[in-house]
């Protein structure tokens, strides 16, 4: 609180013009990880498949909470490159999205830079229509700090299961520094069906999403 990190009303207002810090939440999350071949063999219910992941660090910064957008961009590029999927098929990104006036725009700029590079690697010119929703579960349950990443993963798995994108709260007026024009991203502000992307032959692709979780001090995961 003395560091000025906490919202005065205890709410995470991610991507909002009123973002003033995060609201603390409490919770735990448990995932059972298993090789896909073993899960299929054993008849398990498969909620999702992890195709790629990455961690890195932002290096020296001006303060404990100052994020590095280049490091965040490199992180996302690394994770999706390992996944080996067309960036145009990504339908949702669960942002770290704490709800701070500085951190939210930095995260968006990192995502935009990352997907611009991924598009270029796939030989795609032009974004076209925004196809990738952005949201943060922190607006619903607060920032679980050490458990915030697993909360984001669980949210994405439930959205996949129900084929639904749920709206992030407290974002009626968007932070003017969060600029999504010319990018594949749009804010998910109310519940909507999660439409599957189709390939050039009209076949429905799996619903694909990324989850970002950044620790203060510069540690990043996607």
mmCIF file of N, CA and C in Angstrom, residues 49-152:
data_model
loop_
_atom_site.group_PDB
_atom_site.id
_atom_site.type_symbol
_atom_site.label_atom_id
_atom_site.label_comp_id
_atom_site.label_asym_id
_atom_site.label_seq_id
_atom_site.Cartn_x
_atom_site.Cartn_y
_atom_site.Cartn_z
ATOM 1 N N UNK A 49 -4.711 -28.191 -24.249
ATOM 2 C CA UNK A 49 -3.380 -28.695 -24.564
ATOM 3 C C UNK A 49 -2.406 -27.525 -24.540
ATOM 4 N N UNK A 50 -1.326 -27.653 -23.780
ATOM 5 C CA UNK A 50 -0.287 -26.622 -23.741
ATOM 6 C C UNK A 50 0.654 -26.869 -24.914
ATOM 7 N N UNK A 51 0.621 -25.968 -25.877
ATOM 8 C CA UNK A 51 1.446 -26.136 -27.084
ATOM 9 C C UNK A 51 2.806 -25.454 -26.960
ATOM 10 N N UNK A 52 2.905 -24.430 -26.137
ATOM 11 C CA UNK A 52 4.175 -23.724 -25.998
ATOM 12 C C UNK A 52 4.133 -22.820 -24.785
ATOM 13 N N UNK A 53 5.303 -22.554 -24.220
ATOM 14 C CA UNK A 53 5.397 -21.650 -23.072
ATOM 15 C C UNK A 53 6.758 -20.978 -23.083
ATOM 16 N N UNK A 54 6.877 -19.908 -22.312
ATOM 17 C CA UNK A 54 8.155 -19.205 -22.221
ATOM 18 C C UNK A 54 8.196 -18.408 -20.932
ATOM 19 N N UNK A 55 9.394 -18.236 -20.397
ATOM 20 C CA UNK A 55 9.629 -17.327 -19.265
ATOM 21 C C UNK A 55 10.861 -16.495 -19.590
ATOM 22 N N UNK A 56 10.875 -15.271 -19.087
ATOM 23 C CA UNK A 56 12.084 -14.453 -19.191
ATOM 24 C C UNK A 56 12.063 -13.391 -18.100
ATOM 25 N N UNK A 57 12.995 -12.462 -18.176
ATOM 26 C CA UNK A 57 13.093 -11.400 -17.178
ATOM 27 C C UNK A 57 13.377 -10.087 -17.874
ATOM 28 N N UNK A 58 12.793 -9.031 -17.361
ATOM 29 C CA UNK A 58 12.927 -7.727 -17.992
ATOM 30 C C UNK A 58 14.241 -7.023 -17.745
ATOM 31 N N UNK A 59 15.079 -7.578 -16.868
ATOM 32 C CA UNK A 59 16.367 -6.940 -16.610
ATOM 33 C C UNK A 59 16.252 -5.731 -15.709
ATOM 34 N N UNK A 60 17.303 -4.956 -15.663
ATOM 35 C CA UNK A 60 17.346 -3.790 -14.783
ATOM 36 C C UNK A 60 16.292 -2.767 -15.197
ATOM 37 N N UNK A 61 15.606 -2.198 -14.210
ATOM 38 C CA UNK A 61 14.518 -1.252 -14.494
ATOM 39 C C UNK A 61 14.611 -0.057 -13.553
ATOM 40 N N UNK A 62 13.767 0.937 -13.826
ATOM 41 C CA UNK A 62 13.780 2.152 -13.006
ATOM 42 C C UNK A 62 13.215 1.922 -11.614
ATOM 43 N N UNK A 63 12.338 0.923 -11.484
ATOM 44 C CA UNK A 63 11.750 0.640 -10.172
ATOM 45 C C UNK A 63 11.324 -0.820 -10.129
ATOM 46 N N UNK A 64 10.896 -1.265 -8.949
ATOM 47 C CA UNK A 64 10.485 -2.650 -8.750
ATOM 48 C C UNK A 64 9.313 -3.029 -9.636
ATOM 49 N N UNK A 65 8.424 -2.069 -9.906
ATOM 50 C CA UNK A 65 7.193 -2.361 -10.638
ATOM 51 C C UNK A 65 7.233 -1.914 -12.099
ATOM 52 N N UNK A 66 8.358 -1.381 -12.563
ATOM 53 C CA UNK A 66 8.432 -0.873 -13.939
ATOM 54 C C UNK A 66 8.613 -2.026 -14.918
ATOM 55 N N UNK A 67 7.649 -2.252 -15.828
ATOM 56 C CA UNK A 67 7.755 -3.366 -16.782
ATOM 57 C C UNK A 67 8.598 -2.996 -17.996
ATOM 58 N N UNK A 68 9.100 -3.998 -18.679
ATOM 59 C CA UNK A 68 9.904 -3.836 -19.883
ATOM 60 C C UNK A 68 9.105 -4.374 -21.073
ATOM 61 N N UNK A 69 8.558 -3.496 -21.926
ATOM 62 C CA UNK A 69 7.700 -3.970 -23.019
ATOM 63 C C UNK A 69 8.442 -4.827 -24.028
ATOM 64 N N UNK A 70 9.747 -4.573 -24.255
ATOM 65 C CA UNK A 70 10.495 -5.390 -25.213
ATOM 66 C C UNK A 70 10.650 -6.816 -24.707
ATOM 67 N N UNK A 71 10.917 -6.943 -23.393
ATOM 68 C CA UNK A 71 11.038 -8.280 -22.814
ATOM 69 C C UNK A 71 9.707 -9.014 -22.888
ATOM 70 N N UNK A 72 8.602 -8.295 -22.645
ATOM 71 C CA UNK A 72 7.284 -8.923 -22.730
ATOM 72 C C UNK A 72 6.995 -9.368 -24.161
ATOM 73 N N UNK A 73 7.379 -8.550 -25.138
ATOM 74 C CA UNK A 73 7.161 -8.915 -26.542
ATOM 75 C C UNK A 73 7.984 -10.145 -26.909
ATOM 76 N N UNK A 74 9.258 -10.162 -26.501
ATOM 77 C CA UNK A 74 10.119 -11.319 -26.795
ATOM 78 C C UNK A 74 9.549 -12.589 -26.173
ATOM 79 N N UNK A 75 8.994 -12.452 -24.977
ATOM 80 C CA UNK A 75 8.392 -13.586 -24.274
ATOM 81 C C UNK A 75 7.242 -14.189 -25.092
ATOM 82 N N UNK A 76 6.326 -13.336 -25.542
ATOM 83 C CA UNK A 76 5.147 -13.807 -26.290
ATOM 84 C C UNK A 76 5.566 -14.421 -27.619
ATOM 85 N N UNK A 77 6.519 -13.791 -28.294
ATOM 86 C CA UNK A 77 7.023 -14.347 -29.553
ATOM 87 C C UNK A 77 7.617 -15.733 -29.310
ATOM 88 N N UNK A 78 8.387 -15.874 -28.239
ATOM 89 C CA UNK A 78 8.999 -17.160 -27.942
ATOM 90 C C UNK A 78 7.980 -18.255 -27.683
ATOM 91 N N UNK A 79 6.950 -17.938 -26.889
ATOM 92 C CA UNK A 79 5.938 -18.944 -26.554
ATOM 93 C C UNK A 79 5.161 -19.383 -27.793
ATOM 94 N N UNK A 80 4.731 -18.420 -28.612
ATOM 95 C CA UNK A 80 3.925 -18.779 -29.782
ATOM 96 C C UNK A 80 4.767 -19.406 -30.877
ATOM 97 N N UNK A 81 6.055 -19.068 -30.942
ATOM 98 C CA UNK A 81 6.936 -19.718 -31.908
ATOM 99 C C UNK A 81 7.117 -21.183 -31.540
ATOM 100 N N UNK A 82 7.260 -21.469 -30.240
ATOM 101 C CA UNK A 82 7.356 -22.866 -29.811
ATOM 102 C C UNK A 82 6.054 -23.615 -30.094
ATOM 103 N N UNK A 83 4.926 -22.915 -29.950
ATOM 104 C CA UNK A 83 3.633 -23.551 -30.214
ATOM 105 C C UNK A 83 3.476 -23.903 -31.687
ATOM 106 N N UNK A 84 4.078 -23.082 -32.560
ATOM 107 C CA UNK A 84 4.063 -23.383 -33.986
ATOM 108 C C UNK A 84 2.700 -23.240 -34.637
ATOM 109 N N UNK A 85 1.899 -22.276 -34.176
ATOM 110 C CA UNK A 85 0.580 -22.088 -34.775
ATOM 111 C C UNK A 85 0.478 -20.698 -35.409
ATOM 112 N N UNK A 86 -0.353 -20.604 -36.407
ATOM 113 C CA UNK A 86 -0.593 -19.360 -37.123
ATOM 114 C C UNK A 86 -1.172 -18.324 -36.150
ATOM 115 N N UNK A 87 -0.550 -17.140 -36.029
ATOM 116 C CA UNK A 87 -1.068 -16.136 -35.094
ATOM 117 C C UNK A 87 -2.479 -15.670 -35.421
ATOM 118 N N UNK A 88 -2.909 -15.855 -36.655
ATOM 119 C CA UNK A 88 -4.276 -15.465 -37.033
ATOM 120 C C UNK A 88 -5.323 -16.390 -36.415
ATOM 121 N N UNK A 89 -4.875 -17.540 -35.893
ATOM 122 C CA UNK A 89 -5.821 -18.489 -35.302
ATOM 123 C C UNK A 89 -6.003 -18.290 -33.803
ATOM 124 N N UNK A 90 -5.333 -17.290 -33.230
ATOM 125 C CA UNK A 90 -5.433 -17.036 -31.785
ATOM 126 C C UNK A 90 -6.676 -16.198 -31.509
ATOM 127 N N UNK A 91 -7.573 -16.724 -30.677
ATOM 128 C CA UNK A 91 -8.834 -16.039 -30.445
ATOM 129 C C UNK A 91 -8.918 -15.231 -29.171
ATOM 130 N N UNK A 92 -7.955 -15.443 -28.255
ATOM 131 C CA UNK A 92 -8.063 -14.756 -26.969
ATOM 132 C C UNK A 92 -6.702 -14.722 -26.280
ATOM 133 N N UNK A 93 -6.422 -13.630 -25.589
ATOM 134 C CA UNK A 93 -5.266 -13.545 -24.696
ATOM 135 C C UNK A 93 -5.748 -13.075 -23.336
ATOM 136 N N UNK A 94 -5.473 -13.882 -22.327
ATOM 137 C CA UNK A 94 -5.723 -13.499 -20.938
ATOM 138 C C UNK A 94 -4.527 -12.673 -20.483
ATOM 139 N N UNK A 95 -4.749 -11.381 -20.349
ATOM 140 C CA UNK A 95 -3.669 -10.466 -20.012
ATOM 141 C C UNK A 95 -3.313 -10.554 -18.528
ATOM 142 N N UNK A 96 -2.093 -10.149 -18.216
ATOM 143 C CA UNK A 96 -1.735 -9.998 -16.805
ATOM 144 C C UNK A 96 -2.649 -8.942 -16.185
ATOM 145 N N UNK A 97 -2.754 -7.793 -16.867
ATOM 146 C CA UNK A 97 -3.808 -6.812 -16.610
ATOM 147 C C UNK A 97 -4.121 -6.474 -15.173
ATOM 148 N N UNK A 98 -3.159 -5.913 -14.452
ATOM 149 C CA UNK A 98 -3.398 -5.598 -13.041
ATOM 150 C C UNK A 98 -4.334 -4.410 -12.850
ATOM 151 N N UNK A 99 -4.378 -3.527 -13.826
ATOM 152 C CA UNK A 99 -5.194 -2.336 -13.672
ATOM 153 C C UNK A 99 -4.399 -1.153 -13.166
ATOM 154 N N UNK A 100 -3.257 -0.886 -13.790
ATOM 155 C CA UNK A 100 -2.464 0.294 -13.457
ATOM 156 C C UNK A 100 -2.305 1.150 -14.696
ATOM 157 N N UNK A 101 -2.225 2.456 -14.493
ATOM 158 C CA UNK A 101 -2.146 3.380 -15.611
ATOM 159 C C UNK A 101 -0.909 3.175 -16.467
ATOM 160 N N UNK A 102 0.177 2.681 -15.877
ATOM 161 C CA UNK A 102 1.411 2.441 -16.611
ATOM 162 C C UNK A 102 1.466 1.017 -17.169
ATOM 163 N N UNK A 103 1.184 0.023 -16.322
ATOM 164 C CA UNK A 103 1.387 -1.374 -16.701
ATOM 165 C C UNK A 103 0.489 -1.846 -17.822
ATOM 166 N N UNK A 104 -0.785 -1.425 -17.819
ATOM 167 C CA UNK A 104 -1.719 -1.887 -18.851
ATOM 168 C C UNK A 104 -1.288 -1.467 -20.257
ATOM 169 N N UNK A 105 -0.986 -0.168 -20.494
ATOM 170 C CA UNK A 105 -0.539 0.218 -21.839
ATOM 171 C C UNK A 105 0.767 -0.455 -22.248
ATOM 172 N N UNK A 106 1.694 -0.643 -21.290
ATOM 173 C CA UNK A 106 2.952 -1.314 -21.608
ATOM 174 C C UNK A 106 2.684 -2.746 -22.062
ATOM 175 N N UNK A 107 1.770 -3.442 -21.369
ATOM 176 C CA UNK A 107 1.457 -4.817 -21.749
ATOM 177 C C UNK A 107 0.830 -4.866 -23.141
ATOM 178 N N UNK A 108 -0.084 -3.957 -23.426
ATOM 179 C CA UNK A 108 -0.721 -3.924 -24.750
ATOM 180 C C UNK A 108 0.317 -3.647 -25.834
ATOM 181 N N UNK A 109 1.226 -2.710 -25.578
ATOM 182 C CA UNK A 109 2.254 -2.409 -26.575
ATOM 183 C C UNK A 109 3.172 -3.608 -26.806
ATOM 184 N N UNK A 110 3.467 -4.354 -25.744
ATOM 185 C CA UNK A 110 4.261 -5.562 -25.895
ATOM 186 C C UNK A 110 3.554 -6.609 -26.733
ATOM 187 N N UNK A 111 2.256 -6.794 -26.498
ATOM 188 C CA UNK A 111 1.477 -7.746 -27.293
ATOM 189 C C UNK A 111 1.411 -7.327 -28.758
ATOM 190 N N UNK A 112 1.192 -6.045 -28.995
ATOM 191 C CA UNK A 112 1.124 -5.558 -30.380
ATOM 192 C C UNK A 112 2.446 -5.790 -31.103
ATOM 193 N N UNK A 113 3.560 -5.492 -30.437
ATOM 194 C CA UNK A 113 4.872 -5.700 -31.052
ATOM 195 C C UNK A 113 5.112 -7.184 -31.316
ATOM 196 N N UNK A 114 4.714 -8.034 -30.369
ATOM 197 C CA UNK A 114 4.914 -9.476 -30.516
ATOM 198 C C UNK A 114 4.132 -10.022 -31.696
ATOM 199 N N UNK A 115 2.857 -9.664 -31.792
ATOM 200 C CA UNK A 115 2.042 -10.222 -32.870
ATOM 201 C C UNK A 115 2.421 -9.630 -34.227
ATOM 202 N N UNK A 116 2.916 -8.399 -34.253
ATOM 203 C CA UNK A 116 3.421 -7.850 -35.514
ATOM 204 C C UNK A 116 4.599 -8.693 -36.002
ATOM 205 N N UNK A 117 5.468 -9.089 -35.065
ATOM 206 C CA UNK A 117 6.615 -9.933 -35.440
ATOM 207 C C UNK A 117 6.157 -11.330 -35.851
ATOM 208 N N UNK A 118 5.178 -11.878 -35.128
ATOM 209 C CA UNK A 118 4.680 -13.218 -35.479
ATOM 210 C C UNK A 118 4.011 -13.205 -36.857
ATOM 211 N N UNK A 119 3.232 -12.164 -37.134
ATOM 212 C CA UNK A 119 2.604 -12.042 -38.455
ATOM 213 C C UNK A 119 3.675 -12.016 -39.549
ATOM 214 N N UNK A 120 4.726 -11.254 -39.297
ATOM 215 C CA UNK A 120 5.797 -11.140 -40.281
ATOM 216 C C UNK A 120 6.479 -12.498 -40.498
ATOM 217 N N UNK A 121 6.706 -13.235 -39.412
ATOM 218 C CA UNK A 121 7.349 -14.552 -39.533
ATOM 219 C C UNK A 121 6.490 -15.518 -40.346
ATOM 220 N N UNK A 122 5.168 -15.353 -40.261
ATOM 221 C CA UNK A 122 4.265 -16.233 -41.006
ATOM 222 C C UNK A 122 3.972 -15.691 -42.402
ATOM 223 N N UNK A 123 4.636 -14.588 -42.763
ATOM 224 C CA UNK A 123 4.472 -14.036 -44.099
ATOM 225 C C UNK A 123 3.123 -13.407 -44.334
ATOM 226 N N UNK A 124 2.521 -12.896 -43.254
ATOM 227 C CA UNK A 124 1.191 -12.294 -43.349
ATOM 228 C C UNK A 124 1.350 -10.777 -43.379
ATOM 229 N N UNK A 125 0.750 -10.136 -44.367
ATOM 230 C CA UNK A 125 0.786 -8.678 -44.461
ATOM 231 C C UNK A 125 -0.589 -8.124 -44.115
ATOM 232 N N UNK A 126 -0.635 -7.261 -43.133
ATOM 233 C CA UNK A 126 -1.900 -6.655 -42.738
ATOM 234 C C UNK A 126 -2.651 -7.508 -41.741
ATOM 235 N N UNK A 127 -3.243 -6.835 -40.758
ATOM 236 C CA UNK A 127 -3.947 -7.526 -39.683
ATOM 237 C C UNK A 127 -5.357 -7.901 -40.081
ATOM 238 N N UNK A 128 -6.006 -7.024 -40.831
ATOM 239 C CA UNK A 128 -7.417 -7.257 -41.134
ATOM 240 C C UNK A 128 -8.274 -6.957 -39.916
ATOM 241 N N UNK A 129 -9.374 -7.677 -39.800
ATOM 242 C CA UNK A 129 -10.302 -7.451 -38.695
ATOM 243 C C UNK A 129 -9.710 -7.965 -37.386
ATOM 244 N N UNK A 130 -9.949 -7.218 -36.293
ATOM 245 C CA UNK A 130 -9.471 -7.654 -34.981
ATOM 246 C C UNK A 130 -10.117 -8.994 -34.619
ATOM 247 N N UNK A 131 -9.281 -9.990 -34.351
ATOM 248 C CA UNK A 131 -9.795 -11.349 -34.146
ATOM 249 C C UNK A 131 -9.474 -11.911 -32.768
ATOM 250 N N UNK A 132 -8.735 -11.157 -31.955
ATOM 251 C CA UNK A 132 -8.245 -11.708 -30.691
ATOM 252 C C UNK A 132 -8.747 -10.868 -29.520
ATOM 253 N N UNK A 133 -9.562 -11.485 -28.663
ATOM 254 C CA UNK A 133 -10.080 -10.788 -27.494
ATOM 255 C C UNK A 133 -9.018 -10.642 -26.417
ATOM 256 N N UNK A 134 -9.146 -9.583 -25.630
ATOM 257 C CA UNK A 134 -8.260 -9.334 -24.491
ATOM 258 C C UNK A 134 -9.105 -9.175 -23.239
ATOM 259 N N UNK A 135 -8.665 -9.788 -22.142
ATOM 260 C CA UNK A 135 -9.383 -9.645 -20.887
ATOM 261 C C UNK A 135 -8.485 -9.964 -19.712
ATOM 262 N N UNK A 136 -9.025 -9.767 -18.511
ATOM 263 C CA UNK A 136 -8.269 -10.065 -17.294
ATOM 264 C C UNK A 136 -9.214 -10.524 -16.200
ATOM 265 N N UNK A 137 -8.966 -11.732 -15.677
ATOM 266 C CA UNK A 137 -9.786 -12.272 -14.589
ATOM 267 C C UNK A 137 -9.613 -11.463 -13.300
ATOM 268 N N UNK A 138 -8.570 -10.645 -13.236
ATOM 269 C CA UNK A 138 -8.364 -9.825 -12.038
ATOM 270 C C UNK A 138 -9.510 -8.843 -11.817
ATOM 271 N N UNK A 139 -10.202 -8.464 -12.901
ATOM 272 C CA UNK A 139 -11.340 -7.558 -12.725
ATOM 273 C C UNK A 139 -12.507 -8.262 -12.037
ATOM 274 N N UNK A 140 -12.514 -9.594 -12.076
ATOM 275 C CA UNK A 140 -13.603 -10.371 -11.483
ATOM 276 C C UNK A 140 -13.320 -10.808 -10.053
ATOM 277 N N UNK A 141 -12.071 -11.247 -9.795
ATOM 278 C CA UNK A 141 -11.765 -11.843 -8.487
ATOM 279 C C UNK A 141 -10.595 -11.169 -7.778
ATOM 280 N N UNK A 142 -10.074 -10.087 -8.348
ATOM 281 C CA UNK A 142 -8.925 -9.439 -7.753
ATOM 282 C C UNK A 142 -7.631 -10.105 -8.180
ATOM 283 N N UNK A 143 -6.528 -9.538 -7.717
ATOM 284 C CA UNK A 143 -5.188 -10.031 -8.062
ATOM 285 C C UNK A 143 -4.774 -11.054 -7.001
ATOM 286 N N UNK A 144 -4.674 -12.325 -7.397
ATOM 287 C CA UNK A 144 -4.318 -13.388 -6.459
ATOM 288 C C UNK A 144 -2.818 -13.490 -6.241
ATOM 289 N N UNK A 145 -2.068 -12.537 -6.816
ATOM 290 C CA UNK A 145 -0.626 -12.481 -6.640
ATOM 291 C C UNK A 145 0.023 -13.810 -7.029
ATOM 292 N N UNK A 146 0.497 -14.622 -6.103
ATOM 293 C CA UNK A 146 1.210 -15.852 -6.478
ATOM 294 C C UNK A 146 0.340 -16.826 -7.256
ATOM 295 N N UNK A 147 -0.975 -16.760 -7.091
ATOM 296 C CA UNK A 147 -1.882 -17.671 -7.800
ATOM 297 C C UNK A 147 -2.562 -17.009 -9.001
ATOM 298 N N UNK A 148 -2.123 -15.819 -9.363
ATOM 299 C CA UNK A 148 -2.833 -15.094 -10.419
ATOM 300 C C UNK A 148 -2.668 -15.758 -11.784
ATOM 301 N N UNK A 149 -1.499 -16.350 -12.045
ATOM 302 C CA UNK A 149 -1.289 -16.996 -13.338
ATOM 303 C C UNK A 149 -2.174 -18.209 -13.529
ATOM 304 N N UNK A 150 -2.248 -19.064 -12.491
ATOM 305 C CA UNK A 150 -3.071 -20.270 -12.609
ATOM 306 C C UNK A 150 -4.547 -19.893 -12.691
ATOM 307 N N UNK A 151 -4.953 -18.799 -12.052
ATOM 308 C CA UNK A 151 -6.339 -18.333 -12.174
ATOM 309 C C UNK A 151 -6.650 -17.963 -13.614
ATOM 310 N N UNK A 152 -5.694 -17.319 -14.293
ATOM 311 C CA UNK A 152 -5.886 -16.977 -15.700
ATOM 312 C C UNK A 152 -5.992 -18.201 -16.582
#
